[in-house]
Coordinates of C-alpha atoms and ligand atoms in Angstrom, one line a residue:
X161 CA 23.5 -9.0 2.4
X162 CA 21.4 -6.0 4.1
X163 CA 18.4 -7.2 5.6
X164 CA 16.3 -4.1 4.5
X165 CA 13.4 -5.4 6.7
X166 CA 15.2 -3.3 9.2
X167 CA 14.8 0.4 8.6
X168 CA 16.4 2.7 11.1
X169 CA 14.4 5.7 12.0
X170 CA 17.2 9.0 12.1
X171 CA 15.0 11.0 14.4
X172 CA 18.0 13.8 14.5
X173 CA 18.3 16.9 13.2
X174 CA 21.5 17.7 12.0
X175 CA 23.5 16.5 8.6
X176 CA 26.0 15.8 11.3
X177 CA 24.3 13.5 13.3
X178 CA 22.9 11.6 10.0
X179 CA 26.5 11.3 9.0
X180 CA 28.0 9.5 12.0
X181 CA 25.0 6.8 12.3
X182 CA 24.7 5.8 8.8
X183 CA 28.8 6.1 8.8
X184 CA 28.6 4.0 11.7
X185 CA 26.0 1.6 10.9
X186 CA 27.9 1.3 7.6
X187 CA 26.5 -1.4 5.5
X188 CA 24.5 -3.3 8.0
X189 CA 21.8 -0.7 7.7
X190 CA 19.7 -0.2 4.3
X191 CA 17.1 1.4 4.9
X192 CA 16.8 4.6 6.9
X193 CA 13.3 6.2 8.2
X194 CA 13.4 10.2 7.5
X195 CA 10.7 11.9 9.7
X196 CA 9.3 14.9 10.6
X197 CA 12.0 16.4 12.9
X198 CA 15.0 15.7 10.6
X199 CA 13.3 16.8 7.1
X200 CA 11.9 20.3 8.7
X201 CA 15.7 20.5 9.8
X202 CA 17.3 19.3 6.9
X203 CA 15.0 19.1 3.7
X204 CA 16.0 17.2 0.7
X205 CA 19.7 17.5 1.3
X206 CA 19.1 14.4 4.0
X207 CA 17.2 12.5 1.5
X208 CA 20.0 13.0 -1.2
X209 CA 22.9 12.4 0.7
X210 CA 21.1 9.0 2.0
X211 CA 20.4 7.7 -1.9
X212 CA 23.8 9.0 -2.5
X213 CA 24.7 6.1 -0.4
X214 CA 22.6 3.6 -2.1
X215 CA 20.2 3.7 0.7
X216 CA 16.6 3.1 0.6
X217 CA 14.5 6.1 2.4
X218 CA 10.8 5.9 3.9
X219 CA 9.8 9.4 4.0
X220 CA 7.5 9.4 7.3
X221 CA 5.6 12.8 7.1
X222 CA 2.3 11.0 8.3
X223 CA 0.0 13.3 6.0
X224 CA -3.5 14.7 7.4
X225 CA -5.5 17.2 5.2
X226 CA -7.8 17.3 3.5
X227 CA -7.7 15.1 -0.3
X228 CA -6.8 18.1 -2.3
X229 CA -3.6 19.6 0.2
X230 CA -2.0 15.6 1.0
X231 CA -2.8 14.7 -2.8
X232 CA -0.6 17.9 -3.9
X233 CA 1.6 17.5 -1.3
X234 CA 2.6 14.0 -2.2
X235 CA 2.7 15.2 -6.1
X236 CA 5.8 17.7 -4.8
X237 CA 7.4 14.8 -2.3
X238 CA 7.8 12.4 -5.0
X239 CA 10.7 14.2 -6.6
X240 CA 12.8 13.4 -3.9
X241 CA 12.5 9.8 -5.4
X242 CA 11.9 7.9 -2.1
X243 CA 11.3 4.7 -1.5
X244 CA 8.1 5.1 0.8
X245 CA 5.8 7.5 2.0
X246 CA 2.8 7.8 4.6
X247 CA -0.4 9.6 5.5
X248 CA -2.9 8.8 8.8
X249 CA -5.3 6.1 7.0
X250 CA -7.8 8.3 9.5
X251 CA -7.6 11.2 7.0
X252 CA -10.3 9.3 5.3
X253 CA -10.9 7.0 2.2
X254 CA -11.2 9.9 -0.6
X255 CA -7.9 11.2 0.6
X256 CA -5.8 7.9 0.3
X257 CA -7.1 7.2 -3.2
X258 CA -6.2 10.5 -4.2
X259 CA -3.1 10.5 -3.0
X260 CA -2.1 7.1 -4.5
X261 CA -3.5 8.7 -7.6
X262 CA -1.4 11.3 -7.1
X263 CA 2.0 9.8 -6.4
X264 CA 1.5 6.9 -9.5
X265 CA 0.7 10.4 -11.9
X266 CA 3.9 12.3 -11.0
X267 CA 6.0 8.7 -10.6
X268 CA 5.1 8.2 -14.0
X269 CA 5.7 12.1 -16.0
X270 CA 8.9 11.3 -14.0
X271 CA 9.4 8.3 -15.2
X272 CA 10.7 7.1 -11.9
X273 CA 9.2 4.0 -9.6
X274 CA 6.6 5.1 -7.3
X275 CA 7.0 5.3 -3.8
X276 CA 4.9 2.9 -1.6
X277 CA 2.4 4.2 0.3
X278 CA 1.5 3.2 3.0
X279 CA -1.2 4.9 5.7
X280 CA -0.7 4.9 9.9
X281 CA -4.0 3.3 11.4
X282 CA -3.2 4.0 15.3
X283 CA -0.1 5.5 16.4
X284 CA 2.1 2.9 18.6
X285 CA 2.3 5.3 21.4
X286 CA -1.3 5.3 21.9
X287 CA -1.8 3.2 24.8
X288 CA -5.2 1.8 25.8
X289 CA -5.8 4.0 28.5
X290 CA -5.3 7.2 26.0
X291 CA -7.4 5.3 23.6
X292 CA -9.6 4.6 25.9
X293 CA -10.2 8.3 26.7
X294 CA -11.0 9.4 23.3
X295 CA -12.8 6.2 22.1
X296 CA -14.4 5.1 25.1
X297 CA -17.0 2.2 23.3
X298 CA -14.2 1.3 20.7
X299 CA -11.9 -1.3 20.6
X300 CA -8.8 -0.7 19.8
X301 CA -7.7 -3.8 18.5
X302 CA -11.0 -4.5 16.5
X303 CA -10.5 -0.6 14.5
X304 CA -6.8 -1.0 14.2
X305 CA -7.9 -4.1 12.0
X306 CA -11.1 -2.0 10.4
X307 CA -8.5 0.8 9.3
X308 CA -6.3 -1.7 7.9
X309 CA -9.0 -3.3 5.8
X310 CA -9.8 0.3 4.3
X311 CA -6.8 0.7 3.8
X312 CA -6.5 -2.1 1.5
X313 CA -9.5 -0.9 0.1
X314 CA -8.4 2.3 -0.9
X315 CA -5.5 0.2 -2.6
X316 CA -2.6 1.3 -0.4
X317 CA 0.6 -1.2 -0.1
X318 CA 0.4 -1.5 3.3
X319 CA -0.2 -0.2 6.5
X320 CA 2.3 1.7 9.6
X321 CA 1.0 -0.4 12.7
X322 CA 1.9 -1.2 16.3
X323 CA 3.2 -4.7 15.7
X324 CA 1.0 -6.2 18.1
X325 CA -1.9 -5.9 15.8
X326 CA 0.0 -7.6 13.1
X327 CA -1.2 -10.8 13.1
X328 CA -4.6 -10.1 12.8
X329 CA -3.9 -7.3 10.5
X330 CA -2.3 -10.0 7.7
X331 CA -5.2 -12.5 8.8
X332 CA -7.3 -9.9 7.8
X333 CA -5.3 -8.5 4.6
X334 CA -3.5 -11.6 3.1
X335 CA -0.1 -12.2 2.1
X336 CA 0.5 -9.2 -0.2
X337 CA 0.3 -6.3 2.4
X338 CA 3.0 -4.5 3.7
X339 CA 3.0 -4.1 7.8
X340 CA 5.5 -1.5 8.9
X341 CA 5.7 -1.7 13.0
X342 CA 7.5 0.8 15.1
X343 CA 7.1 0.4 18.5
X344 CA 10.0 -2.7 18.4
X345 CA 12.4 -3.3 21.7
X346 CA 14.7 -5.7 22.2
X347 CA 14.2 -7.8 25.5
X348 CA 16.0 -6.1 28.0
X349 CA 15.7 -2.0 26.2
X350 CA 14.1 1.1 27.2
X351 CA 10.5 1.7 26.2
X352 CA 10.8 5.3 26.2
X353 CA 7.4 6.6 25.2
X354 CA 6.2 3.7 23.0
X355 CA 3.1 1.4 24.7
X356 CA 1.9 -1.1 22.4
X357 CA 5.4 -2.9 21.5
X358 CA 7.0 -6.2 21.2
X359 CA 10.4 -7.9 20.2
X360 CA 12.0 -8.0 17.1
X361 CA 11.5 -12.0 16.3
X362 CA 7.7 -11.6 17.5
X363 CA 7.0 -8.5 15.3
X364 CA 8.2 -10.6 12.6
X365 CA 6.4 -13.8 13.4
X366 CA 3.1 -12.0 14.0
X367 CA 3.7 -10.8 9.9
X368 CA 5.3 -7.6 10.1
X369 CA 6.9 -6.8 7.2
X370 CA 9.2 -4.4 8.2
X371 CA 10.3 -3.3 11.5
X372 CA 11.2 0.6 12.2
X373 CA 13.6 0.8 15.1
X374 CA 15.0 4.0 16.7
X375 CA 16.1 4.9 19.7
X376 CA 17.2 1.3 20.8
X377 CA 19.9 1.6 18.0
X378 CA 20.8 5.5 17.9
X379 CA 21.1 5.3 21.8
X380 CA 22.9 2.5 22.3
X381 CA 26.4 2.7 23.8
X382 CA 27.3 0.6 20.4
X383 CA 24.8 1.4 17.7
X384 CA 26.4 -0.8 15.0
X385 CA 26.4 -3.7 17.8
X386 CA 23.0 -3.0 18.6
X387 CA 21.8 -2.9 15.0
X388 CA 23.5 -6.2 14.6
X389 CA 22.1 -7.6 17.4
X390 CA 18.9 -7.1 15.9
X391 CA 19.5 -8.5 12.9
X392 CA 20.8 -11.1 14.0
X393 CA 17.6 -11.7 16.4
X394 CA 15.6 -11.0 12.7
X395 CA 17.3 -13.8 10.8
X396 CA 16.0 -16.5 13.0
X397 CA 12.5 -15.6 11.4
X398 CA 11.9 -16.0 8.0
X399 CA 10.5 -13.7 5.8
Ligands
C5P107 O1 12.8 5.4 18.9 P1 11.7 4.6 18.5 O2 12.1 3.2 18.1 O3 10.5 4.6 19.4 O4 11.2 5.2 17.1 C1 10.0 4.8 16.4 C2 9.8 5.7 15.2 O5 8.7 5.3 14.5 C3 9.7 7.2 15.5 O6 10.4 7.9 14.5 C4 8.2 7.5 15.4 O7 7.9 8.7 14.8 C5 7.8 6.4 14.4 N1 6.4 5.9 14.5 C6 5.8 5.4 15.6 N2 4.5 5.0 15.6 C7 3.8 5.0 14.5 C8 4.4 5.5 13.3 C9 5.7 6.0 13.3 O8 6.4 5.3 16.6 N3 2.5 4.6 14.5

């Protein structure tokens, strides 16, 4: 069975492209990650063709406006009929509860299932240096955990985090949060511009829910074998 803790992130821009990974990943993948580049390329014809295929979709536009703006934004985006959505938990408390407001309103007129939402509290690529820069007296660790908690607090599902925050994001949160981590290598891979990152089997350990992995697959010489490789490195750690 698909391990859908794995979601693939299709940072392409073409129909083409999306076609030969998720033909090539074939059935190992189920659960794709749609964001920014590919959906100002491709629009909803990516989204359709992927739930065509029975895949699940995480729509990851990262929203940042004001409450008004993300709240109507997220009313038009859950049409598509995804299966999870974000915004930047910085945009402020007002502006998640409206837009989880927003989303269960048009779910329900539609009388579809509501995305999950889930908010970004520090991007993975920021590295503590960067941080460090903008934030000198904060610490990153400590706010990636205070954002997560309002979060929670807003009454999102979860959180988009660099998985080395995870564990003391779910000691903080308890069991029934979701922890999305990019930012996941494989021993051995290419960091490319990610800082904050770990394995696959310590993502998972530390509590991450789900783990969004993308250039380590959709470069590999052999995604499919790479994807597997994964998996296979996930089902050592139960979920
Ligand atoms: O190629 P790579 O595995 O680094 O891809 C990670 C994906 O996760 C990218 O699509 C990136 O936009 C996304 N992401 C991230 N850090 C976050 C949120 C999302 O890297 N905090």
């Amino acid at each position: 069975m698909t391990d859908e803790r794995l979601i693939v992130a299709l940072d392409v821009h073409s129909m083409d492209e999306v076609h030969n990974l998720v033909e090539t990943l074939g059935d190992s993948v189920g659960f794709y990650k749609v964001g920014m580049e590919l959906f100002y390329s491709m629009g909803d014809e990516v989204i359709k063709y992927l739930k065509d295929k029975g895949k699940k979709v995480f729509l990851d536009l990262k929203l940042h406006d004001i409450p008004n703006t993300v709240a109507n934004a997220l009313r038009v985006l859950t049409h598509l009929g995804v299966d999870m959505i974000n915004v930047h938990a910085t945009g402020g408390m007002v502006m998640m509860e409206k837009a989880l407001e927003a989303i269960k309103d048009e779910a329900e007129k539609l009388g579809i299932e509501r995305p999950k939402l889930v908010a970004v509290t520090i991007l993975s690529s920021i590295s503590l240096k960067d941080w460090s820069r903008m934030w000198p007296d904060m610490d990153l660790d400590d706010q990636a955990v205070h954002m997560a908690k309002l979060v929670q607090e807003a009454g999102l599902d979860g959180v988009v985090s660099s998985p080395m925050e995870a564990e003391t994001i779910r000691q903080a949160c308890g069991e029934d949060f979701l922890i999305v981590t990019p930012g996941v290598r494989p021993a051995g891979t290419a960091i490319n511009d990610q800082s904050r990152i770990t394995t696959p089997a310590i993502a998972l350990s530390s509590g991450a829910t789900h783990l969004v992995v993308g250039r380590p697959i959709r470069s590999a010489l052999n995604p499919k074998h790479a994807a597997e490789n994964i998996l296979k490195e996930m089902g050592s750690v139960k979920s």
